[in-house]
DNA sequence: TCTGGGGTCCTAGGACCC
DNA sequence: TCTGGGGTCCTAGGACCC
């Protein structure tokens, strides 16, 4: 029998912003951007939530609901730092910690009783340690599975602790809306409601086979979840198993839609660079590159291409992405969003050409040097993308390979 | 309500191979 | 020349999560 904690930070982005600006405390705060910008709410303070503001709500809508709220931009680097501190606190309680996202974690506390006492006591100690060391509040759910721990931390919010006694899982879950089950979103909820299933208890009454015949593999997992089991996919894995990334992507939504091909291609160059840099930081080489294109009417296409040899080189990424863009963009149509996505990670293959050192490798060296400069002097110190319009014309006309120039 | 950005996982069809 | 049944890879799209 396992003891799993799910630790969920309360209003994480808002709380971190309050650490940097205590005057925000107790006020209606919306993190995500200016009220007149395109975009959605990343996080809202409990004060703002009283007015119906919640994450994923468009900023403009949030402004209508709560015009007196303070709108602040997000600071991803601050959140990453705090998240790291949260991890360090958790890691002292158990070696098996898994950050499920920037603001929540699973901790496998099985077998820690001698050190930390019974689960509820350990949770209180953890809660206080978190408060003392990060000045942040969290909620803790305790259960015999990830699923039950996760749902109980949600019920414990804000700033609470809730333990589901082993054996009581089904009783705890039965009265909850099916929507509370992780993985059941709007669409699945609607599909279940049509069948007269509203509560997790309704779901638990159905037999596995009828759920499987209606929803396939997912239905089978759902039957298990209704009984509090970690059924299917990710939920089955051990807490703290190293999970390496499967994809890296960057995308950008314009504040105003555009059909200017030079602007669009400059954006793709910048996004390709960002993806390349992340690949190099993580020591990854991607074989599949994907363009994402969203038009003004929100219709969205993705177009992918798989390379012979995996890459982490900006220009190689950009060339593929640009080719996909030129082949698939209906010229003249206004674009709302562009994205660059890299996946199918592999070890780099042998890249040697007849001269020994390949252009690919020379590029890798040049980029590694640029990365080091950026680390040292900041993000603006080196940019291959700035002034992209001019530069890429140079690259295509005078220097077709786009290689670093040799000294004259 | 005029809809971000970063991910994961699943499905389904076609190509291709045995 | 009316034609099976895998298995794997690739691509496109969609549901879902924070």
Short mmCIF file of C-alpha atoms (C1' of nucleotides) in Angstrom, two decimals:
data_model
loop_
_atom_site.label_atom_id
_atom_site.label_comp_id
_atom_site.label_asym_id
_atom_site.label_seq_id
_atom_site.Cartn_x
_atom_site.Cartn_y
_atom_site.Cartn_z
CA UNK A 1 0.00 0.00 0.00
CA UNK A 2 1.48 3.31 -1.05
CA UNK A 3 1.29 6.74 0.54
CA UNK A 4 1.34 9.44 -2.09
CA UNK A 5 1.28 13.17 -1.41
CA UNK A 6 0.13 15.60 -4.05
CA UNK A 7 1.46 19.05 -3.19
CA UNK A 8 -0.15 21.91 -5.06
CA UNK A 9 0.98 25.50 -4.58
CA UNK A 10 -1.88 27.95 -3.96
CA UNK A 11 -2.34 30.64 -6.63
CA UNK A 12 1.32 30.11 -7.40
CA UNK A 13 2.06 32.87 -9.93
CA UNK A 14 0.08 35.42 -7.94
CA UNK A 15 1.79 34.44 -4.67
CA UNK A 16 5.25 34.75 -6.27
CA UNK A 17 4.36 38.19 -7.61
CA UNK A 18 3.29 39.18 -4.10
CA UNK A 19 6.71 38.21 -2.78
CA UNK A 20 8.23 40.75 -5.15
CA UNK A 21 5.56 43.38 -4.55
CA UNK A 22 3.87 42.97 -1.15
CA UNK A 23 1.46 45.80 -1.95
CA UNK A 24 -0.42 43.29 -4.15
CA UNK A 25 -1.45 41.25 -1.12
CA UNK A 26 -5.16 40.97 -0.51
CA UNK A 27 -6.00 42.67 -3.79
CA UNK A 28 -7.58 41.45 -7.00
CA UNK A 29 -4.54 40.48 -9.09
CA UNK A 30 -4.48 39.02 -12.58
CA UNK A 31 -1.24 37.56 -13.97
CA UNK A 32 -0.92 37.18 -17.72
CA UNK A 33 -0.65 40.59 -19.37
CA UNK A 34 -2.35 43.91 -19.96
CA UNK A 35 -6.16 43.98 -20.05
CA UNK A 36 -6.19 45.16 -23.67
CA UNK A 37 -3.80 42.49 -24.93
CA UNK A 38 -4.49 39.29 -26.78
CA UNK A 39 -4.00 36.50 -24.34
CA UNK A 40 -5.53 34.74 -21.40
CA UNK A 41 -5.25 34.82 -17.63
CA UNK A 42 -2.39 32.69 -16.30
CA UNK A 43 -3.46 33.04 -12.69
CA UNK A 44 -5.89 35.08 -10.63
CA UNK A 45 -5.80 35.92 -6.93
CA UNK A 46 -8.61 34.60 -4.74
CA UNK A 47 -9.88 38.17 -4.50
CA UNK A 48 -10.17 38.36 -8.32
CA UNK A 49 -11.76 34.91 -8.47
CA UNK A 50 -14.72 36.27 -6.52
CA UNK A 51 -15.57 38.23 -9.65
CA UNK A 52 -15.50 35.16 -11.86
CA UNK A 53 -11.95 35.61 -13.11
CA UNK A 54 -10.06 32.34 -13.55
CA UNK A 55 -7.11 31.02 -15.51
CA UNK A 56 -7.56 30.56 -19.28
CA UNK A 57 -10.11 33.39 -19.37
CA UNK A 58 -9.32 35.98 -22.09
CA UNK A 59 -7.68 39.05 -20.55
CA UNK A 60 -10.26 41.36 -22.11
CA UNK A 61 -13.04 39.37 -20.51
CA UNK A 62 -11.27 39.42 -17.16
CA UNK A 63 -11.11 43.20 -17.43
CA UNK A 64 -14.84 43.42 -18.04
CA UNK A 65 -15.58 41.22 -15.04
CA UNK A 66 -13.11 42.90 -12.72
CA UNK A 67 -11.94 46.30 -14.01
CA UNK A 68 -10.35 47.28 -10.70
CA UNK A 69 -7.99 44.28 -10.75
CA UNK A 70 -4.26 44.86 -11.02
CA UNK A 71 -2.97 43.28 -14.23
CA UNK A 72 0.66 42.18 -14.19
CA UNK A 73 2.91 40.42 -16.69
CA UNK A 74 4.15 36.95 -15.81
CA UNK A 75 7.79 36.36 -14.85
CA UNK A 76 8.66 32.78 -15.87
CA UNK A 77 12.19 33.01 -14.45
CA UNK A 78 10.85 33.93 -11.02
CA UNK A 79 8.43 31.01 -11.13
CA UNK A 80 11.20 28.61 -12.13
CA UNK A 81 13.38 29.77 -9.25
CA UNK A 82 10.57 29.36 -6.73
CA UNK A 83 9.64 26.01 -8.22
CA UNK A 84 13.20 24.85 -7.67
CA UNK A 85 13.01 25.91 -4.03
CA UNK A 86 9.74 24.04 -3.64
CA UNK A 87 11.41 20.95 -5.06
CA UNK A 88 14.28 21.25 -2.60
CA UNK A 89 11.91 21.37 0.36
CA UNK A 90 9.99 18.34 -0.89
CA UNK A 91 13.16 16.43 -1.59
CA UNK A 92 14.08 16.53 2.07
CA UNK A 93 10.92 14.59 2.88
CA UNK A 94 11.38 11.85 0.32
CA UNK A 95 13.86 11.04 -2.43
CA UNK A 96 10.94 10.23 -4.72
CA UNK A 97 9.68 13.62 -5.87
CA UNK A 98 8.25 14.44 -9.23
CA UNK A 99 7.36 17.96 -10.31
CA UNK A 100 4.24 17.38 -12.41
CA UNK A 101 4.30 21.01 -13.50
CA UNK A 102 5.86 24.23 -12.29
CA UNK A 103 3.55 24.45 -9.27
CA UNK A 104 2.63 20.91 -8.27
CA UNK A 105 4.43 17.74 -7.32
CA UNK A 106 3.90 14.14 -6.37
CA UNK A 107 5.87 12.85 -3.41
CA UNK A 108 6.01 9.15 -2.65
CA UNK A 109 6.02 9.04 1.16
CA UNK A 110 5.74 5.26 1.40
CA UNK A 111 8.04 3.97 4.11
CA UNK A 112 8.94 7.35 5.63
CA UNK A 113 6.95 6.88 8.86
CA UNK A 114 9.99 6.25 11.04
CA UNK A 115 11.45 9.53 9.90
CA UNK A 116 8.42 11.77 9.58
CA UNK A 117 5.65 10.07 11.51
CA UNK A 118 2.24 9.09 10.17
CA UNK A 119 1.06 10.76 6.94
CA UNK A 120 -1.06 13.53 8.44
CA UNK A 121 1.67 14.59 10.80
CA UNK A 122 4.26 14.48 8.04
CA UNK A 123 1.96 16.61 5.88
CA UNK A 124 1.66 19.26 8.59
CA UNK A 125 5.41 19.35 9.06
CA UNK A 126 5.86 19.66 5.29
CA UNK A 127 3.25 22.37 5.06
CA UNK A 128 5.02 24.42 7.72
CA UNK A 129 8.46 23.86 6.22
CA UNK A 130 7.16 25.04 2.86
CA UNK A 131 5.68 28.16 4.39
CA UNK A 132 8.85 28.92 6.38
CA UNK A 133 11.30 28.38 3.55
CA UNK A 134 9.46 29.68 0.51
CA UNK A 135 6.87 31.98 2.10
CA UNK A 136 4.33 30.24 -0.09
CA UNK A 137 1.17 28.37 0.81
CA UNK A 138 0.37 24.96 -0.56
CA UNK A 139 -2.38 22.38 -0.32
CA UNK A 140 -1.62 18.73 0.24
CA UNK A 141 -3.68 15.71 -0.77
CA UNK A 142 -2.85 12.28 0.62
CA UNK A 143 -3.96 9.03 -0.94
CA UNK A 144 -2.96 5.54 -1.92
CA UNK A 145 -2.67 6.53 -5.60
CA UNK A 146 -1.60 9.58 -7.55
CA UNK A 147 -5.16 10.04 -8.70
CA UNK A 148 -6.68 10.14 -5.22
CA UNK A 149 -3.88 12.36 -3.91
CA UNK A 150 -4.41 14.78 -6.76
CA UNK A 151 -8.15 14.99 -6.35
CA UNK A 152 -7.90 15.37 -2.58
CA UNK A 153 -5.40 18.23 -2.82
CA UNK A 154 -7.93 19.96 -5.04
CA UNK A 155 -10.62 19.45 -2.40
CA UNK A 156 -8.20 20.72 0.27
CA UNK A 157 -7.64 24.09 -1.41
CA UNK A 158 -6.76 26.67 -0.36
CA UNK A 159 -3.99 26.12 2.16
CA UNK A 160 -5.35 22.83 3.46
CA UNK A 161 -4.51 19.19 3.96
CA UNK A 162 -6.81 16.30 3.15
CA UNK A 163 -6.15 12.61 3.60
CA UNK A 164 -8.28 9.87 2.11
CA UNK A 165 -8.12 6.87 4.42
CA UNK A 166 -6.98 3.72 2.62
CA UNK A 167 -10.05 1.73 1.63
CA UNK A 168 -12.30 4.80 1.52
CA UNK A 169 -11.35 5.86 -2.02
CA UNK A 170 -14.61 4.95 -3.71
CA UNK A 171 -16.66 6.62 -0.97
CA UNK A 172 -14.57 9.78 -1.29
CA UNK A 173 -14.88 9.92 -5.07
CA UNK A 174 -18.52 8.90 -5.54
CA UNK A 175 -20.19 12.29 -4.88
CA UNK A 176 -17.74 14.28 -7.03
CA UNK A 177 -18.51 15.51 -10.55
CA UNK A 178 -16.84 13.41 -13.26
CA UNK A 179 -15.10 16.61 -14.33
CA UNK A 180 -12.94 16.35 -11.21
CA UNK A 181 -11.23 13.28 -12.63
CA UNK A 182 -7.95 14.32 -14.27
CA UNK A 183 -8.28 13.68 -17.99
CA UNK A 184 -12.01 14.33 -18.10
CA UNK A 185 -12.40 17.66 -19.84
CA UNK A 186 -15.30 19.48 -21.43
CA UNK A 187 -15.79 17.02 -24.26
CA UNK A 188 -15.62 13.82 -22.21
CA UNK A 189 -17.84 15.38 -19.57
CA UNK A 190 -20.48 16.14 -22.19
CA UNK A 191 -20.23 12.63 -23.63
CA UNK A 192 -20.68 11.14 -20.18
CA UNK A 193 -23.54 13.47 -19.27
CA UNK A 194 -25.41 12.35 -22.37
CA UNK A 195 -25.29 8.83 -20.97
CA UNK A 196 -26.70 10.08 -17.67
CA UNK A 197 -23.32 9.90 -15.94
CA UNK A 198 -22.67 12.98 -13.83
CA UNK A 199 -20.90 11.80 -10.68
CA UNK A 200 -17.87 9.59 -10.29
CA UNK A 201 -20.19 7.20 -8.45
CA UNK A 202 -22.33 6.81 -11.59
CA UNK A 203 -19.18 5.92 -13.46
CA UNK A 204 -18.11 3.37 -10.88
CA UNK A 205 -21.44 1.53 -11.22
CA UNK A 206 -20.85 0.79 -14.92
CA UNK A 207 -18.93 -2.32 -15.79
CA UNK A 208 -15.58 -2.04 -17.49
CA UNK A 209 -16.62 -3.72 -20.70
CA UNK A 210 -19.42 -1.29 -21.52
CA UNK A 211 -17.09 1.67 -20.89
CA UNK A 212 -14.46 0.04 -23.07
CA UNK A 213 -16.89 -0.56 -25.91
CA UNK A 214 -18.05 3.07 -25.78
CA UNK A 215 -14.74 4.88 -25.20
CA UNK A 216 -12.07 2.37 -26.20
CA UNK A 217 -8.82 2.25 -24.30
CA UNK A 218 -9.67 5.49 -22.56
CA UNK A 219 -12.92 3.98 -21.24
CA UNK A 220 -11.01 1.19 -19.59
CA UNK A 221 -8.72 3.66 -17.84
CA UNK A 222 -11.78 5.64 -16.81
CA UNK A 223 -13.33 2.60 -15.15
CA UNK A 224 -10.19 2.23 -13.04
CA UNK A 225 -10.07 5.92 -12.16
CA UNK A 226 -13.65 5.84 -10.91
CA UNK A 227 -12.38 3.33 -8.33
CA UNK A 228 -9.38 5.45 -7.39
CA UNK A 229 -6.77 3.48 -9.30
CA UNK A 230 -3.86 4.89 -11.29
CA UNK A 231 -5.05 3.33 -14.50
CA UNK A 232 -3.33 3.87 -17.77
CA UNK A 233 -0.39 5.75 -19.19
CA UNK A 234 1.48 8.30 -17.18
CA UNK A 235 -0.43 7.67 -13.96
CA UNK A 236 0.99 4.16 -13.82
CA UNK A 237 4.62 5.24 -13.58
CA UNK A 238 6.61 5.34 -10.36
CA UNK A 239 6.87 8.75 -8.69
CA UNK A 240 10.23 10.28 -9.50
CA UNK A 241 11.02 8.13 -12.53
CA UNK A 242 13.11 10.28 -14.78
CA UNK A 243 11.00 11.51 -17.60
CA UNK A 244 12.97 13.09 -20.40
CA UNK A 245 11.23 15.61 -22.65
CA UNK A 246 9.48 14.29 -25.75
CA UNK A 247 9.08 17.57 -27.58
CA UNK A 248 10.21 21.18 -27.48
CA UNK A 249 8.23 23.98 -29.06
CA UNK A 250 7.79 27.71 -29.21
CA UNK A 251 4.93 29.69 -30.67
CA UNK A 252 3.88 33.27 -31.03
CA UNK A 253 0.53 34.98 -31.42
CA UNK A 254 0.66 38.40 -33.05
CA UNK A 255 -1.07 41.26 -31.35
CA UNK A 256 -2.37 42.06 -34.81
CA UNK A 257 -2.78 39.49 -37.55
CA UNK A 258 -0.38 39.90 -40.44
CA UNK A 259 0.17 38.64 -43.97
CA UNK A 260 3.57 40.29 -44.43
CA UNK A 261 5.77 37.39 -45.51
CA UNK A 262 8.95 39.06 -44.28
CA UNK A 263 7.50 39.56 -40.83
CA UNK A 264 6.21 35.98 -40.81
CA UNK A 265 9.53 34.48 -41.87
CA UNK A 266 11.44 36.62 -39.37
CA UNK A 267 9.18 35.23 -36.65
CA UNK A 268 9.85 31.70 -37.84
CA UNK A 269 13.59 32.41 -37.73
CA UNK A 270 13.32 33.63 -34.16
CA UNK A 271 11.19 30.68 -33.07
CA UNK A 272 13.58 28.26 -34.81
CA UNK A 273 16.45 29.81 -32.88
CA UNK A 274 14.61 29.49 -29.58
CA UNK A 275 13.90 25.82 -30.29
CA UNK A 276 17.51 25.24 -31.35
CA UNK A 277 18.81 26.77 -28.21
CA UNK A 278 16.58 24.65 -26.00
CA UNK A 279 17.69 21.53 -27.88
CA UNK A 280 21.33 22.38 -27.26
CA UNK A 281 20.69 23.19 -23.60
CA UNK A 282 19.16 19.76 -23.17
CA UNK A 283 21.69 17.96 -25.34
CA UNK A 284 18.96 16.81 -27.72
CA UNK A 285 18.77 16.29 -31.46
CA UNK A 286 15.38 16.32 -33.14
CA UNK A 287 14.37 14.36 -36.21
CA UNK A 288 10.85 15.71 -36.69
CA UNK A 289 10.17 19.41 -37.19
CA UNK A 290 6.69 20.82 -37.29
CA UNK A 291 5.22 24.13 -38.37
CA UNK A 292 2.04 25.42 -36.79
CA UNK A 293 -0.01 28.00 -38.62
CA UNK A 294 -3.16 29.64 -37.33
CA UNK A 295 -5.10 31.96 -39.57
CA UNK A 296 -7.20 34.94 -38.62
CA UNK A 297 -10.34 32.81 -38.46
CA UNK A 298 -8.60 30.53 -35.93
CA UNK A 299 -8.41 27.61 -38.34
CA UNK A 300 -5.15 25.88 -37.56
CA UNK A 301 -2.92 23.51 -39.50
CA UNK A 302 0.24 21.65 -38.58
CA UNK A 303 2.74 20.38 -41.15
CA UNK A 304 5.61 18.13 -40.19
CA UNK A 305 8.74 16.82 -41.84
CA UNK A 306 11.10 14.12 -40.62
CA UNK A 307 14.78 14.51 -41.39
CA UNK A 308 17.32 11.85 -42.38
CA UNK A 309 19.69 13.14 -39.68
CA UNK A 310 18.54 14.68 -36.41
CA UNK A 311 19.61 18.27 -35.76
CA UNK A 312 19.97 20.93 -33.09
CA UNK A 313 21.20 23.63 -35.47
CA UNK A 314 19.15 26.82 -35.82
CA UNK A 315 19.61 27.26 -39.55
CA UNK A 316 18.79 23.64 -40.33
CA UNK A 317 15.62 23.95 -38.29
CA UNK A 318 14.73 27.23 -39.92
CA UNK A 319 15.31 25.94 -43.45
CA UNK A 320 12.91 23.04 -42.91
CA UNK A 321 10.33 25.23 -41.23
CA UNK A 322 10.58 27.89 -43.93
CA UNK A 323 10.14 25.27 -46.64
CA UNK A 324 7.05 23.94 -44.88
CA UNK A 325 5.76 27.48 -44.50
CA UNK A 326 6.27 28.39 -48.15
CA UNK A 327 4.60 25.18 -49.27
CA UNK A 328 1.57 25.54 -47.02
CA UNK A 329 0.85 29.20 -46.31
CA UNK A 330 -1.92 30.47 -48.52
CA UNK A 331 -0.21 33.71 -49.47
CA UNK A 332 -2.16 36.81 -48.59
CA UNK A 333 -4.12 35.14 -45.82
CA UNK A 334 -3.67 36.85 -42.51
CA UNK A 335 -1.86 34.85 -39.87
CA UNK A 336 -2.64 34.95 -36.18
CA UNK A 337 -0.10 32.47 -34.81
CA UNK A 338 3.08 30.70 -35.85
CA UNK A 339 4.76 27.83 -34.05
CA UNK A 340 7.87 25.68 -34.36
CA UNK A 341 7.88 22.24 -32.79
CA UNK A 342 10.69 19.68 -32.52
CA UNK A 343 10.24 16.02 -31.61
CA UNK A 344 11.52 12.46 -32.21
CA UNK A 345 14.70 13.02 -30.26
CA UNK A 346 17.66 10.83 -31.07
CA UNK A 347 21.36 10.74 -30.49
CA UNK A 348 23.13 12.68 -33.23
CA UNK A 349 24.26 10.48 -36.09
CA UNK A 350 27.73 10.61 -37.59
CA UNK A 351 27.86 13.87 -39.52
CA UNK A 352 31.23 13.68 -41.21
CA UNK A 353 31.56 14.77 -44.77
CA UNK A 354 34.52 14.06 -47.00
CA UNK A 355 36.52 16.96 -45.64
CA UNK A 356 36.33 15.62 -42.13
CA UNK A 357 34.55 18.28 -40.17
CA UNK A 358 31.03 18.78 -41.44
CA UNK A 359 29.29 22.10 -41.81
CA UNK A 360 26.76 20.75 -39.36
CA UNK A 361 29.44 20.36 -36.73
CA UNK A 362 30.96 23.73 -37.40
CA UNK A 363 27.54 25.20 -36.87
CA UNK A 364 27.13 23.34 -33.62
CA UNK A 365 30.41 24.83 -32.40
CA UNK A 366 29.48 28.34 -33.48
CA UNK A 367 26.12 28.09 -31.76
CA UNK A 368 27.61 26.69 -28.59
CA UNK A 369 29.90 29.72 -28.48
CA UNK A 370 26.92 32.05 -28.96
CA UNK A 371 25.04 30.24 -26.18
CA UNK A 372 27.98 30.79 -23.85
CA UNK A 373 28.07 34.49 -24.67
CA UNK A 374 24.39 34.79 -23.96
CA UNK A 375 24.78 32.99 -20.65
CA UNK A 376 27.50 35.40 -19.70
CA UNK A 377 26.20 38.72 -20.96
CA UNK A 378 22.47 38.20 -21.19
CA UNK A 379 19.95 37.34 -23.81
CA UNK A 380 20.37 40.48 -25.89
CA UNK A 381 24.13 40.10 -26.33
CA UNK A 382 23.98 37.76 -29.30
CA UNK A 383 21.11 37.42 -31.66
CA UNK A 384 21.26 35.71 -34.99
CA UNK A 385 17.66 36.62 -35.62
CA UNK A 386 17.78 40.36 -35.07
CA UNK A 387 17.50 42.08 -38.40
CA UNK A 388 16.55 38.76 -39.87
CA UNK A 389 15.19 40.22 -43.06
CA UNK A 390 18.54 41.57 -44.17
CA UNK A 391 20.56 38.74 -42.82
CA UNK A 392 18.72 35.95 -44.43
CA UNK A 393 18.88 37.68 -47.73
CA UNK A 394 22.62 37.81 -47.22
CA UNK A 395 22.69 34.19 -46.36
CA UNK A 396 20.73 33.08 -49.36
CA UNK A 397 22.41 35.26 -51.93
CA UNK A 398 26.01 35.63 -50.93
CA UNK A 399 26.47 32.69 -48.65
CA UNK A 400 24.05 30.00 -49.74
CA UNK A 401 24.98 27.54 -47.03
CA UNK A 402 24.50 30.19 -44.37
CA UNK A 403 27.80 29.15 -42.82
CA UNK A 404 29.86 31.23 -40.46
CA UNK A 405 32.22 33.24 -42.67
CA UNK A 406 35.86 32.32 -42.91
CA UNK A 407 38.38 35.05 -42.13
CA UNK A 408 39.60 36.84 -45.25
"C1'" DT B 1 -16.02 35.45 -23.64
"C1'" DC B 2 -12.86 36.88 -29.71
"C1'" DT B 3 -10.01 32.65 -27.65
"C1'" DG B 4 -1.62 32.11 -24.72
"C1'" DG B 5 2.13 29.03 -24.53
"C1'" DG B 6 4.24 24.95 -23.09
"C1'" DG B 7 3.57 20.29 -22.90
"C1'" DT B 8 1.48 14.89 -23.00
"C1'" DC B 9 -1.14 11.23 -24.94
"C1'" DC B 10 -4.32 9.07 -28.24
"C1'" DT B 11 -6.46 7.99 -32.80
"C1'" DA B 12 -6.61 7.13 -37.50
"C1'" DG B 13 -5.18 6.67 -42.19
"C1'" DG B 14 -1.66 5.81 -45.66
"C1'" DA B 15 2.87 4.06 -47.05
"C1'" DC B 16 5.67 0.36 -46.96
"C1'" DC B 17 7.43 -4.20 -45.79
"C1'" DC B 18 7.14 -9.16 -44.98
"C1'" DT C 1 -6.17 -10.78 -62.31
"C1'" DC C 2 -11.02 -7.81 -56.99
"C1'" DT C 3 -6.74 -9.47 -53.42
"C1'" DG C 4 -5.10 -11.15 -46.15
"C1'" DG C 5 -2.90 -9.76 -42.03
"C1'" DG C 6 0.40 -8.00 -39.24
"C1'" DG C 7 4.05 -4.38 -37.80
"C1'" DT C 8 6.22 0.08 -38.05
"C1'" DC C 9 6.84 4.73 -39.44
"C1'" DC C 10 5.00 9.10 -40.60
"C1'" DT C 11 1.58 12.72 -40.56
"C1'" DA C 12 -2.55 15.48 -38.95
"C1'" DG C 13 -5.63 16.54 -35.65
"C1'" DG C 14 -7.74 16.75 -31.19
"C1'" DA C 15 -8.53 16.29 -26.01
"C1'" DC C 16 -6.50 17.53 -22.05
"C1'" DC C 17 -3.37 19.62 -18.33
"C1'" DC C 18 -1.20 23.72 -15.89
#
